[in-house]
Coordinates of C-alpha atoms in Angstrom, one line a residue:
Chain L
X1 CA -7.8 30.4 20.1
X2 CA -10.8 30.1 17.6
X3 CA -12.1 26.8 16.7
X4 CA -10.9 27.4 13.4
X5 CA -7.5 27.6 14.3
X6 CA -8.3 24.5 17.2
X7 CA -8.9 22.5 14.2
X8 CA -6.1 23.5 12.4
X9 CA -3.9 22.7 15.6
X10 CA -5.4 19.1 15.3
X11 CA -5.2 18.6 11.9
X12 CA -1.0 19.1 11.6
X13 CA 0.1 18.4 14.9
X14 CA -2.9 15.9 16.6
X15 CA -3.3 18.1 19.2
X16 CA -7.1 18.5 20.7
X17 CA -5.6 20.4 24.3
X18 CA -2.0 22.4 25.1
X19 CA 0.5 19.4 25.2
X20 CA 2.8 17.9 27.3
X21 CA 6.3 19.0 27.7
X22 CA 8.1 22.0 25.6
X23 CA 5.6 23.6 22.9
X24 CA 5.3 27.1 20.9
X25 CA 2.2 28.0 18.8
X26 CA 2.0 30.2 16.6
X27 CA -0.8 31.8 15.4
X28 CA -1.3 34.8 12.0
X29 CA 2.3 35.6 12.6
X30 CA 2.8 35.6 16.2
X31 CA 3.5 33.8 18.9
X32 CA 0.3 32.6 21.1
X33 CA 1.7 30.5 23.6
X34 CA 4.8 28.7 24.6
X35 CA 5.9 26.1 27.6
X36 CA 9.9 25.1 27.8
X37 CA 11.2 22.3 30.5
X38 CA 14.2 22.3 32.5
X39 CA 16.1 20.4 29.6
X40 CA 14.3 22.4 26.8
X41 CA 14.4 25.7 26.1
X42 CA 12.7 27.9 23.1
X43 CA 14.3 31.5 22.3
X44 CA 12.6 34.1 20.5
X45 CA 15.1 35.2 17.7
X46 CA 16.0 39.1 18.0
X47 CA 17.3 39.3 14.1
X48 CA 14.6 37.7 12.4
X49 CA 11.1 35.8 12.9
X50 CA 11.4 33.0 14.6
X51 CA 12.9 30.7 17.7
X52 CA 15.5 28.6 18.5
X53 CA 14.8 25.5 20.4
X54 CA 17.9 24.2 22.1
X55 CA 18.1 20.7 24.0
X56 CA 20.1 19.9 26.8
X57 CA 22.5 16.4 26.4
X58 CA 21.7 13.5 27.2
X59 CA 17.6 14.9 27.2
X60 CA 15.6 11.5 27.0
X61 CA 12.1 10.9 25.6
X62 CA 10.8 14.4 25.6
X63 CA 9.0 16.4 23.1
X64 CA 8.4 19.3 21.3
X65 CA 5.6 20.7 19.2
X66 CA 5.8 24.0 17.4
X67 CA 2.4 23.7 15.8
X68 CA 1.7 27.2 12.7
X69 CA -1.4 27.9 12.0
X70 CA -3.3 30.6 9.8
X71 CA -6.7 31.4 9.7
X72 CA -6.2 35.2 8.7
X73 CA -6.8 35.1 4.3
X74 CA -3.6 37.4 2.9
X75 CA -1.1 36.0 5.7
X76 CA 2.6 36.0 4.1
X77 CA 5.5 35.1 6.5
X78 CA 8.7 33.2 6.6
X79 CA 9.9 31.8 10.3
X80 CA 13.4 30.8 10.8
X81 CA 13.4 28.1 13.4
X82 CA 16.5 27.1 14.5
X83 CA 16.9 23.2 16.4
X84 CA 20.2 22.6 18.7
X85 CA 20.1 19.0 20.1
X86 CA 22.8 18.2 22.5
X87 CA 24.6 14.8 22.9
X88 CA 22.6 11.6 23.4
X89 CA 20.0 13.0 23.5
X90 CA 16.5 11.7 22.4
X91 CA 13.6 13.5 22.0
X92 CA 10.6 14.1 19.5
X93 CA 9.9 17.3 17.6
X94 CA 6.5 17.7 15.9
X95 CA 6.0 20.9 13.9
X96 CA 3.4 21.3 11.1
X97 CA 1.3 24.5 9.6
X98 CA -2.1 24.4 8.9
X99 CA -3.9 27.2 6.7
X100 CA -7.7 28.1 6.6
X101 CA -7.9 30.7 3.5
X102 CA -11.5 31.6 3.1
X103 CA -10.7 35.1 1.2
X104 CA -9.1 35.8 -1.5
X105 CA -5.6 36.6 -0.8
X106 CA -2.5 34.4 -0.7
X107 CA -1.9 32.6 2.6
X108 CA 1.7 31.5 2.7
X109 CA 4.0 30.1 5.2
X110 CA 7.9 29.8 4.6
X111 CA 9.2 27.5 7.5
X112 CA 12.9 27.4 7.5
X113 CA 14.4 25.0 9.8
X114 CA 18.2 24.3 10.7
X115 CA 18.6 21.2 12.7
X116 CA 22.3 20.7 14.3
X117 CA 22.5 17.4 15.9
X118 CA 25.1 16.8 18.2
X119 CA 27.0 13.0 18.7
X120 CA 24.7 10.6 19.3
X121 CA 21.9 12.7 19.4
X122 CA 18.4 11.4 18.1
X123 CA 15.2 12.8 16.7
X124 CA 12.2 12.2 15.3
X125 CA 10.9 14.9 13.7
X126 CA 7.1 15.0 12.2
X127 CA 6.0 17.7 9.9
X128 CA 2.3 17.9 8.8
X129 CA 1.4 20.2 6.0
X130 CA -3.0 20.8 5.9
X131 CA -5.2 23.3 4.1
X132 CA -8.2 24.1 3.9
X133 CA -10.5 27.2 2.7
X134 CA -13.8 28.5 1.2
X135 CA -12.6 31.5 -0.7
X136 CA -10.3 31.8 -3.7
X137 CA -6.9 33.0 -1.8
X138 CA -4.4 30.4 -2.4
X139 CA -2.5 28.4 0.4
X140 CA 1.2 28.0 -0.2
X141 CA 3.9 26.2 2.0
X142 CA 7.5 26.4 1.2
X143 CA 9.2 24.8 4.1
X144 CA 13.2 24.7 3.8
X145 CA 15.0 21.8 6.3
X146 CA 18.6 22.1 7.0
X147 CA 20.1 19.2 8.8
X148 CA 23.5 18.6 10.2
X149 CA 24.3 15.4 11.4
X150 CA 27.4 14.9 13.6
X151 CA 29.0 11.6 14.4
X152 CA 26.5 9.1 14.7
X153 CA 23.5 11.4 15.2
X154 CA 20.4 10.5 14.1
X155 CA 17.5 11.6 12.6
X156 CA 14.4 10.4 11.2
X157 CA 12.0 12.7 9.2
X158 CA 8.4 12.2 8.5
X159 CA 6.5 14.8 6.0
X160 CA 3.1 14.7 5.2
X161 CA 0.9 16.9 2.9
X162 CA -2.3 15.7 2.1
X163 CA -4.6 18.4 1.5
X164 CA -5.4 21.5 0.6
X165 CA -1.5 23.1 -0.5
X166 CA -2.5 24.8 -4.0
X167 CA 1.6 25.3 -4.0
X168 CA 4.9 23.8 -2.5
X169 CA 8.2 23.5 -3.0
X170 CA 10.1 21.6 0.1
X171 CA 13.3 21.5 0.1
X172 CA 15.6 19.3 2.5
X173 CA 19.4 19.6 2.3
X174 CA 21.7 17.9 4.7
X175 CA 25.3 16.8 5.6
X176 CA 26.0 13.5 7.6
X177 CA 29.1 13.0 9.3
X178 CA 31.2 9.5 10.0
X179 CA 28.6 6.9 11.4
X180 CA 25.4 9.4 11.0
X181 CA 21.8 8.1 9.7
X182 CA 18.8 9.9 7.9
X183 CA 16.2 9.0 7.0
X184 CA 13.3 10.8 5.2
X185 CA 9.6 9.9 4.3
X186 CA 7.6 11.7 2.5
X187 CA 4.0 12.0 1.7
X188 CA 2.5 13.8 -0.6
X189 CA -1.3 13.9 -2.1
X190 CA -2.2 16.7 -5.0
X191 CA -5.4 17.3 -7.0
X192 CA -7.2 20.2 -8.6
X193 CA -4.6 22.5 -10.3
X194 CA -2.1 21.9 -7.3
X195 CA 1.6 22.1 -7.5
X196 CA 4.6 19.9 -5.6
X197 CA 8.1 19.8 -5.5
X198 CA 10.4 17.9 -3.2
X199 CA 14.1 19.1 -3.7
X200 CA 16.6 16.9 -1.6
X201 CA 20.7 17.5 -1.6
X202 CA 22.7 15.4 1.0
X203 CA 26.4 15.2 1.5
X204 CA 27.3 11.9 2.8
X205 CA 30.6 13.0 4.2
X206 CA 31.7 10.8 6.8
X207 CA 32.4 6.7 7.1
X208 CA 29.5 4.6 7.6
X209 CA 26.9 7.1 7.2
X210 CA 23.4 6.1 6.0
X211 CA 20.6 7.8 4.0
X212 CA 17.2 6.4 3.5
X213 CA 15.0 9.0 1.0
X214 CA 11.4 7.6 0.4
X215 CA 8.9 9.4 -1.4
X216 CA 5.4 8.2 -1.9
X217 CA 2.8 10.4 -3.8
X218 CA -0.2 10.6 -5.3
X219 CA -1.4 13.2 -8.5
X220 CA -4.5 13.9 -9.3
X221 CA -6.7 15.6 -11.6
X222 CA -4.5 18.5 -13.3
X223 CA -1.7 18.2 -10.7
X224 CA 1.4 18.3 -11.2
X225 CA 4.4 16.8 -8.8
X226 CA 8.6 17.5 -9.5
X227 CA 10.9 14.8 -7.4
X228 CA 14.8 15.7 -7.8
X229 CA 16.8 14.6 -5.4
X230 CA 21.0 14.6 -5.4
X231 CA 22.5 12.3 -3.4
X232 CA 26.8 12.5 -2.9
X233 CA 28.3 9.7 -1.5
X234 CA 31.6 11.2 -0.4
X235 CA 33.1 8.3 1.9
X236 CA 32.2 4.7 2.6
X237 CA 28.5 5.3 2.9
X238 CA 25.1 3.5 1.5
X239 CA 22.6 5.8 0.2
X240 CA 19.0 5.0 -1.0
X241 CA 16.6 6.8 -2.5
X242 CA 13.0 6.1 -3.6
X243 CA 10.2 7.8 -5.5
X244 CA 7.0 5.9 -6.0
X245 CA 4.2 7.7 -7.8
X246 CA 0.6 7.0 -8.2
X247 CA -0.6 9.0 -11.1
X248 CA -3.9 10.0 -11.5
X249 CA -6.8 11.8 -14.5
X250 CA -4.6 14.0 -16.3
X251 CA -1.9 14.7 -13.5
X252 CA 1.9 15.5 -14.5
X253 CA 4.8 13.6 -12.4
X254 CA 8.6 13.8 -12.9
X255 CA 11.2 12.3 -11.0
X256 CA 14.6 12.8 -11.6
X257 CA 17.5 11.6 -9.3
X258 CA 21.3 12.4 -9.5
X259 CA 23.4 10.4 -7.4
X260 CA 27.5 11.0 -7.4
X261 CA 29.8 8.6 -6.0
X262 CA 33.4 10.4 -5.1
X263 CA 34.4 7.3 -3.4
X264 CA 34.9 3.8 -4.5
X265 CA 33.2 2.4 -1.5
X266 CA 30.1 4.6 -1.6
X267 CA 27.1 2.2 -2.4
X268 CA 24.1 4.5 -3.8
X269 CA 20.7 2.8 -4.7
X270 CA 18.0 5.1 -6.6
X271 CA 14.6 3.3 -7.2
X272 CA 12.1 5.2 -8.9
X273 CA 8.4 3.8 -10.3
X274 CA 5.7 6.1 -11.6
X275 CA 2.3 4.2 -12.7
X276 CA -1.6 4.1 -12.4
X277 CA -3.2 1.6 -10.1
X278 CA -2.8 -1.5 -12.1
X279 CA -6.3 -3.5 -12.9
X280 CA -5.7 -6.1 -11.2
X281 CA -5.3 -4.3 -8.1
X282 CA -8.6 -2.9 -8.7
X283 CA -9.8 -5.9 -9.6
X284 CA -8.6 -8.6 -6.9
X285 CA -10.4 -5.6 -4.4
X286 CA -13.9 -5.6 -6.5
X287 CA -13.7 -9.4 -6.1
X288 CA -14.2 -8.8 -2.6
X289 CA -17.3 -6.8 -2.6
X290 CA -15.9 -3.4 -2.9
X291 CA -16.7 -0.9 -5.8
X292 CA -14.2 0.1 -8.4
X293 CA -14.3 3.8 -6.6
X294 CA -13.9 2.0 -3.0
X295 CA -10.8 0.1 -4.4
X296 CA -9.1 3.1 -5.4
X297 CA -10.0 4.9 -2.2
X298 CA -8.7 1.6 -0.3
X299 CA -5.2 1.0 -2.7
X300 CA -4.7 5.0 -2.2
X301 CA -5.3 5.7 1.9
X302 CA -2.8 1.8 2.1
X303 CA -0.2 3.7 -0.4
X304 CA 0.0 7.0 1.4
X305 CA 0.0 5.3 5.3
Chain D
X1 CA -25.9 -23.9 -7.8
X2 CA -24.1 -22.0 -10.2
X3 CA -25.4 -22.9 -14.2
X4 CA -23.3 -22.1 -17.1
X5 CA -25.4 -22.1 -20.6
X6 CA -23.7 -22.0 -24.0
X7 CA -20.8 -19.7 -22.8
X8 CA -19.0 -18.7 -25.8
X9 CA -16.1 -16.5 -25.6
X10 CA -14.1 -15.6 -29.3
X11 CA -12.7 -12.6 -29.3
X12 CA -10.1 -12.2 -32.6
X13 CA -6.9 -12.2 -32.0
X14 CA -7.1 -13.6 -28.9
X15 CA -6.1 -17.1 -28.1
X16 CA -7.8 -17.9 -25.0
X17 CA -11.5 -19.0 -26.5
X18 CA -14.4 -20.9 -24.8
X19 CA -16.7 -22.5 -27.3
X20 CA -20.6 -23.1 -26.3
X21 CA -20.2 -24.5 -22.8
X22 CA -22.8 -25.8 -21.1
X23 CA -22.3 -27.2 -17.4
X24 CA -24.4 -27.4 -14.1
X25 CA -21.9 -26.8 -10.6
X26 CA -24.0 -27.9 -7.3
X27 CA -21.8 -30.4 -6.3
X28 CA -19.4 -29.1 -2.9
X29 CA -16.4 -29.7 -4.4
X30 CA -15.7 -29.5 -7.9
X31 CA -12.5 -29.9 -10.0
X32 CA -12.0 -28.2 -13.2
X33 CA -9.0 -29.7 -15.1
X34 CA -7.7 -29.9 -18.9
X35 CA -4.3 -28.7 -21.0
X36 CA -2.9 -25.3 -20.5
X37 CA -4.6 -22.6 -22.7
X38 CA -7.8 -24.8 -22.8
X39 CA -9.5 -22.0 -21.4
X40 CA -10.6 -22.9 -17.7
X41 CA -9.1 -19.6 -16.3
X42 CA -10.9 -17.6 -19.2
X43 CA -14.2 -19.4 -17.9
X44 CA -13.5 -19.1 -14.3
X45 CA -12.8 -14.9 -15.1
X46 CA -16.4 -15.3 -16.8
X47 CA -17.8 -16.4 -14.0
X48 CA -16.3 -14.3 -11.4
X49 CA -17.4 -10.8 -13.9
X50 CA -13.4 -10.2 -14.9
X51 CA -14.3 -11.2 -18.5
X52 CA -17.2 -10.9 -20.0
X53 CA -18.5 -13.8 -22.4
X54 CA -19.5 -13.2 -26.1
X55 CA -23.1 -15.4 -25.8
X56 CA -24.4 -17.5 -23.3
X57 CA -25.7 -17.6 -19.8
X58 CA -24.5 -17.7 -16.3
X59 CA -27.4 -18.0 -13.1
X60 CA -26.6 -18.1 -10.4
X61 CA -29.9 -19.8 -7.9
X62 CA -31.8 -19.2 -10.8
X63 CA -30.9 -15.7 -10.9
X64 CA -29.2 -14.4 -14.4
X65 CA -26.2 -12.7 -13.1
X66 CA -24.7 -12.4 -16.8
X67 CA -25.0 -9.1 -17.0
X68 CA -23.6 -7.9 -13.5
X69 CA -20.2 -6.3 -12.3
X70 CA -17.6 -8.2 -10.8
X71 CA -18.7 -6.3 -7.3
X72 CA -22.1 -7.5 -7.9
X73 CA -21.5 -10.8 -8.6
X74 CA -18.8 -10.8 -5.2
X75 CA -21.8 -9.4 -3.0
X76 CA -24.0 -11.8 -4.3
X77 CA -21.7 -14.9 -3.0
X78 CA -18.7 -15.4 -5.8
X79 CA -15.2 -15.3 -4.2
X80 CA -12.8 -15.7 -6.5
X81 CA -8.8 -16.5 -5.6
X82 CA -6.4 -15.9 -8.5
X83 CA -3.7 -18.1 -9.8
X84 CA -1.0 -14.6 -9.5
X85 CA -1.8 -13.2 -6.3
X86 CA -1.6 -9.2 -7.0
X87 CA 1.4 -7.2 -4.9
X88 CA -0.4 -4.0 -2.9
X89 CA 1.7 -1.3 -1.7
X90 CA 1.1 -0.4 1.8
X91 CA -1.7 -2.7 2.1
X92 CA -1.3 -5.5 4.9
X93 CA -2.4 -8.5 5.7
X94 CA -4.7 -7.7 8.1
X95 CA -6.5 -4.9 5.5
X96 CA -6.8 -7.4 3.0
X97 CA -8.7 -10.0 5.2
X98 CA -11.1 -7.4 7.1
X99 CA -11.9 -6.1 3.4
X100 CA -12.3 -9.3 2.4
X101 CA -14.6 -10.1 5.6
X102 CA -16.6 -6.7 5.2
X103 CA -16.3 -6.2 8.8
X104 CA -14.1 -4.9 11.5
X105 CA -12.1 -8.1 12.8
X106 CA -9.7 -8.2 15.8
X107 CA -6.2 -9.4 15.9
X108 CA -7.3 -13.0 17.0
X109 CA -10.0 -13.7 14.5
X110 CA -7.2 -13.0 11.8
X111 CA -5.1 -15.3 13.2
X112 CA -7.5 -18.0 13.4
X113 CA -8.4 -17.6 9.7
X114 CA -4.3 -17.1 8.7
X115 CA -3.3 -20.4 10.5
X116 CA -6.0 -22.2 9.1
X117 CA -4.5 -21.8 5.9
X118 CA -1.0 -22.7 8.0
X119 CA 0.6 -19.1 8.5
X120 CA 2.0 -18.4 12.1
X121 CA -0.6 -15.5 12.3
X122 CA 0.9 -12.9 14.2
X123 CA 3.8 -12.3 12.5
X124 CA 1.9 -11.8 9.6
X125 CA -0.7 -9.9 11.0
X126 CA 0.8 -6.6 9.7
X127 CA 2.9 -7.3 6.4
X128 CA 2.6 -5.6 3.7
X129 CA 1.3 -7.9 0.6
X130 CA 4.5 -7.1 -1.6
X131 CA 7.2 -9.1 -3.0
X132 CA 8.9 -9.6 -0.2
X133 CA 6.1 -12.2 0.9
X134 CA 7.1 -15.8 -1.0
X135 CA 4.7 -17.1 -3.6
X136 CA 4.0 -20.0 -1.2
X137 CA 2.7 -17.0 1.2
X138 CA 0.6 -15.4 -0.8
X139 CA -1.0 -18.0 -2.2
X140 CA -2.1 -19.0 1.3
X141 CA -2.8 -15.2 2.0
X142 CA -5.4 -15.5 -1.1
X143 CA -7.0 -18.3 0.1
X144 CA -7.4 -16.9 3.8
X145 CA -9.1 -14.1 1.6
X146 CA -11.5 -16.4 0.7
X147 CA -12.2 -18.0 4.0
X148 CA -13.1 -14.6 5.3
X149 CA -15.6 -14.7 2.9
X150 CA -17.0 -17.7 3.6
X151 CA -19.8 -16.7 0.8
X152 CA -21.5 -19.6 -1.2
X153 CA -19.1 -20.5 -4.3
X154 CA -15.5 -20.1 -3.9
X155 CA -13.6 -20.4 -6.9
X156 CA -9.4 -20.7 -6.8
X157 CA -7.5 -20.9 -9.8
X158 CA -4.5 -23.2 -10.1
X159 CA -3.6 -23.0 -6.2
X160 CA -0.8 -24.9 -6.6
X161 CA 0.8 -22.9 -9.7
X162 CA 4.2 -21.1 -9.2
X163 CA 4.8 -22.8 -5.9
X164 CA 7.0 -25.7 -4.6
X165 CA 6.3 -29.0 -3.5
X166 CA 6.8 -28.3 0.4
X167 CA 4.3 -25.7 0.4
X168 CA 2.0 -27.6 -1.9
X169 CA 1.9 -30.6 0.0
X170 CA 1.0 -28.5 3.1
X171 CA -1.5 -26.8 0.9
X172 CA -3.3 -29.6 0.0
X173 CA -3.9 -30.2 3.4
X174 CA -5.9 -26.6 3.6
X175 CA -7.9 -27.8 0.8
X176 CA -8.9 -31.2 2.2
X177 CA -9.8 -29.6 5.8
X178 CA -11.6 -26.8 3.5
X179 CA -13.3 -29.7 1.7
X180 CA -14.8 -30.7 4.8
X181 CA -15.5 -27.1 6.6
X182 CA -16.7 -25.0 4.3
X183 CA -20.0 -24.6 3.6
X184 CA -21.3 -23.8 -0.5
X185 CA -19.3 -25.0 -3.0
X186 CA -15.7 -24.9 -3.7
X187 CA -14.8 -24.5 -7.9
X188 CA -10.8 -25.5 -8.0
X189 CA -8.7 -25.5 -11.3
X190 CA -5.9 -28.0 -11.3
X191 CA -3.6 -30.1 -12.9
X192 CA -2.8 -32.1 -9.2
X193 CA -4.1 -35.6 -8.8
X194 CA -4.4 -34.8 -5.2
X195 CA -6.9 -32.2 -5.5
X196 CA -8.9 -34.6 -8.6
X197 CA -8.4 -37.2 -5.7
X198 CA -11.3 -35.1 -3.3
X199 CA -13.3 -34.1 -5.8
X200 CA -16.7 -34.7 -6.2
X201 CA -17.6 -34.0 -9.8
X202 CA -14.5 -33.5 -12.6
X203 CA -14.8 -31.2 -15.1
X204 CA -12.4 -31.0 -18.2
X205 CA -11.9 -28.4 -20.4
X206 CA -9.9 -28.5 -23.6
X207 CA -9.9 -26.3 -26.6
X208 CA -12.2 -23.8 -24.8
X209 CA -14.7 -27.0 -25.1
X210 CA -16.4 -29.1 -22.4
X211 CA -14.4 -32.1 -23.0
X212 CA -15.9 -34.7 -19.9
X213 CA -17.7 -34.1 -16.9
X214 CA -18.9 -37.1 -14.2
X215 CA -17.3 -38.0 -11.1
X216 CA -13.5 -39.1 -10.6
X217 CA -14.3 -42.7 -11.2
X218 CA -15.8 -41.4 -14.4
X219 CA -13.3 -39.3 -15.8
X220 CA -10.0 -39.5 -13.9
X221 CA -9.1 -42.9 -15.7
X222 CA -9.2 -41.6 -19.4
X223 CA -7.3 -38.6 -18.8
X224 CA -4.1 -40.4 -17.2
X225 CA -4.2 -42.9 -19.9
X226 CA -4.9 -40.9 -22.7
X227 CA -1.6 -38.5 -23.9
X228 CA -4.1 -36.0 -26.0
X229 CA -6.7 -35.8 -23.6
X230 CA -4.5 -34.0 -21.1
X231 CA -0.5 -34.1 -21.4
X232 CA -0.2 -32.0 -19.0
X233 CA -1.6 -34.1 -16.1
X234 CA 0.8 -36.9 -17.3
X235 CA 3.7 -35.1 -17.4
X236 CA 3.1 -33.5 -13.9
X237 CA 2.2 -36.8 -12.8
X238 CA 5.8 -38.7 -14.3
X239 CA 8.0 -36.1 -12.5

């Protein structure tokens, strides 16, 4: 590995050496390196690009990292990944792609993910989305997450893009089952001419399920940001959505939720707030010594933590 | 020693309006008190650099600070705690008071600052300063703000506004200990007796004019007997 692509590695997934426990990194379209453990295993798909990680029950406090990264300008590829946790278990799954475009081609990476959670099971899955580049070639992520939830599985979803995605669209769908929890946190930062879309769809299908959707971004310059998100409440469930925008220059954001109740007892929440950094936020911060530019800075990095 | 000289503030249309005031502040601890809509938060903004005055003078040590930013007037030694504490997203706590400091601070110099102002510190140590704080809790956050500071003139507007009497009495407890800790001087708007009680020089403002200023032997007597001079104070004082 390059220190290009080392940088990249520590940029979505934290990672300065090889990590503990099960990993698979991939590197311009191929797989450099991989560890499994005796309770995790990673497959190579034979149909299509990409691996399926499968977790033996009852697996406790393990991890896995399946870091992407692409420092080759022009690199266009879509990775199925495929995520089978077994019962009660509890494990950690970071994943993440990191682009370095200095040509001029389009660098894009299509991850799409299917996680099947079995009873019990819980996860904690961390997706970082970085890029970065010299040249003109445009970096685009379109990650796709599929996530079954069986009887009180649960899973908790953190997404991050900060930097350098001139184009995304991310789409989550899921389908919790009776007792099941999600819960999804998004972060997203655009500038320039960048674009971002967040498309979420759950089925809340079983008694007592649970869905927490929070969305926090930031739009600046000419950017423009799209937040629809379709929440069905198809049993006794509570479902809760957010979307909380800070809007920036001349930046564009839209958030438009749907929720559907089919049952009486489905209790569905949809916040949504789209503003500029009110004055006297700026204002109570100047009054402690910093500059109008440093208060933004401070009000933005606290928003997006 | 802050100086105020023939501040003026008349902008049309707007009610809020300070006519030619003239006052000197080197006292340690000094009250300003009057009606509501007299205009002492308009002339504490003035001189904190959140509103800017249509004629006059502020110095501050001699130094004419009229025209400078409200950062520039903070790193010069102006702290300034409002009467609405503002909500921050994300922000905690513990970000607010090492801004506020302008240094890194550890977990346990925090706390000391939070329970001076009587918050069990470490459970606040990491909330975020949102609405799910009570008003009694920011306020006290705002002032522990201000402690971190520690610069030479601390101004706080109507500390005990928008919160009830348990957490004011406690409150005014901060302010007496405050009274006798911190160094500079301290420029508190108020209606409360309490908080006139401590003071060392009283000013009043009414109609956006300097009404009285002397010490509370001076001026506290007319204003509880007279109705005009400041209803307000009486009715507070009657409930």
């Amino acid at each position: 590995m390059d220190s290009i692509q080392k940088n990249l590695l520590a940029q979505v997934a934290d990672l300065h050496e090889v990590p503990e426990g099960a990993y698979n990194i991939r590197a311009n379209g191929a797989g450099v390196s991989r560890n499994t453990t005796a309770n995790i295993d990673i497959v190579t798909k034979t149909d299509k690009d990409g691996i399926d990680i499968i977790i033996k029950p009852g697996t406790k406090n393990e991890s896995v990292h399946i870091p992407v990264v692409l420092s080759q300008s022009g690199i266009q590829e879509s990775v199925y990944n495929d995520f089978y946790i077994g019962e009660d278990a509890d494990v950690t799954i970071v994943a993440g792609c990191g682009i370095h475009n200095c040509g001029v081609d389009t660098s894009k990476h299509a991850g799409i993910h299917t996680f099947y959670l079995e009873k019990n099971a819980k996860v904690r899955y961390v997706e970082k989305h970085y890029g970065e580049g010299d040249g003109n070639g445009e970096n685009i992520m379109d990650p796709v997450t599929i996530v079954h939830l069986a009887e009180n599985a649960h899973l908790e979803m953190e997404t991050t893009q900060i930097k350098g995605i001139d184009s995304t669209i991310r789409v989550t769908k899921g389908d919790l089952a009776e007792g099941a929890f999600l819960e999804v946190r998004e972060k997203i930062m655009t500038h320039g001419k960048q674009y971002a879309k967040t498309d979420f769809a759950i089925d809340m299908n079983g008694e007592n399920c649970k869905c927490n959707l929070i969305s926090r971004s930031v739009a600046k310059g000419n950017s423009k940001q799209e937040f629809f998100s379709i929440m069905n409440g198809n049993a006794a469930c509570s479902g809760h959505s957010e979307c909380d925008a800070i809007i920036m220059d001349s930046a564009c954001v839209t958030a438009s939720p749907q929720l559907t109740a089919n049952n009486i007892d489905a209790n569905l929440i949809h916040e949504a707030a789209i503003g500029k950094i009110a004055g006297e936020q700026l204002i109570k911060l100047m009054t402690l010594g910093l500059t109008e530019q440093e208060a933004e800075e401070q009000i933005i990095q606290g928003f997006l933590k | 020693m802050l100086e105020l000289k023939n501040i003026t503030y008349e902008v049309e249309g707007n009610k809020e309006i300070i006519k030619d005031v003239s006052v000197k502040i080197d006292d340690h601890f000094v009250a300003i008190t009057g009606p509501n809509g007299g205009g002492k938060s308009t002339l504490a903004k003035i001189i904190a650099g959140i509103v800017t005055p249509t004629g006059g003078q502020i110095l501050l040590d001699g130094e004419d600070i009229t025209g400078l930013n409200i950062t520039e007037r903070a790193k010069r030694g102006i702290s300034f705690a409002f009467q609405q504490p503002v909500h921050f997203k994300g922000l905690t706590v513990k970000d607010l008071i090492t801004i506020a400091s302008g240094k890194q601070m550890s977990v346990t110099e925090i706390c000391q600052i939070l329970s001076e102002v009587g918050l069990c510190a470490r459970e606040y140590v990491n909330r975020e300063i949102n609405n799910s704080l009570s008003g009694g809790e920011l306020k006290r956050i705002e002032i522990a703000m201000i402690k971190a500071r520690g610069t030479k003139l601390s101004i706080f507007d109507e500390p005990e506004a928008g919160i009830d009497l348990w957490s004011f009495n406690s409150l005014i407890k901060v302010f007496e200990k405050m009274r006798d800790e911190i160094k500079g001087t301290i420029l508190i708007i108020s209606h409360q007796e309490r908080i006139l009680n401590i003071a060392d020089k009283v000013i009043v403002i009414a109609d956006g004019k300097l009404e009285k200023v002397g010490t509370k032997e001076e001026v506290l007597p007319g204003l509880l007997h007279t109705a005009t001079a400041c209803s307000t104070l009486v009715e507070k004082n009657e409930r």
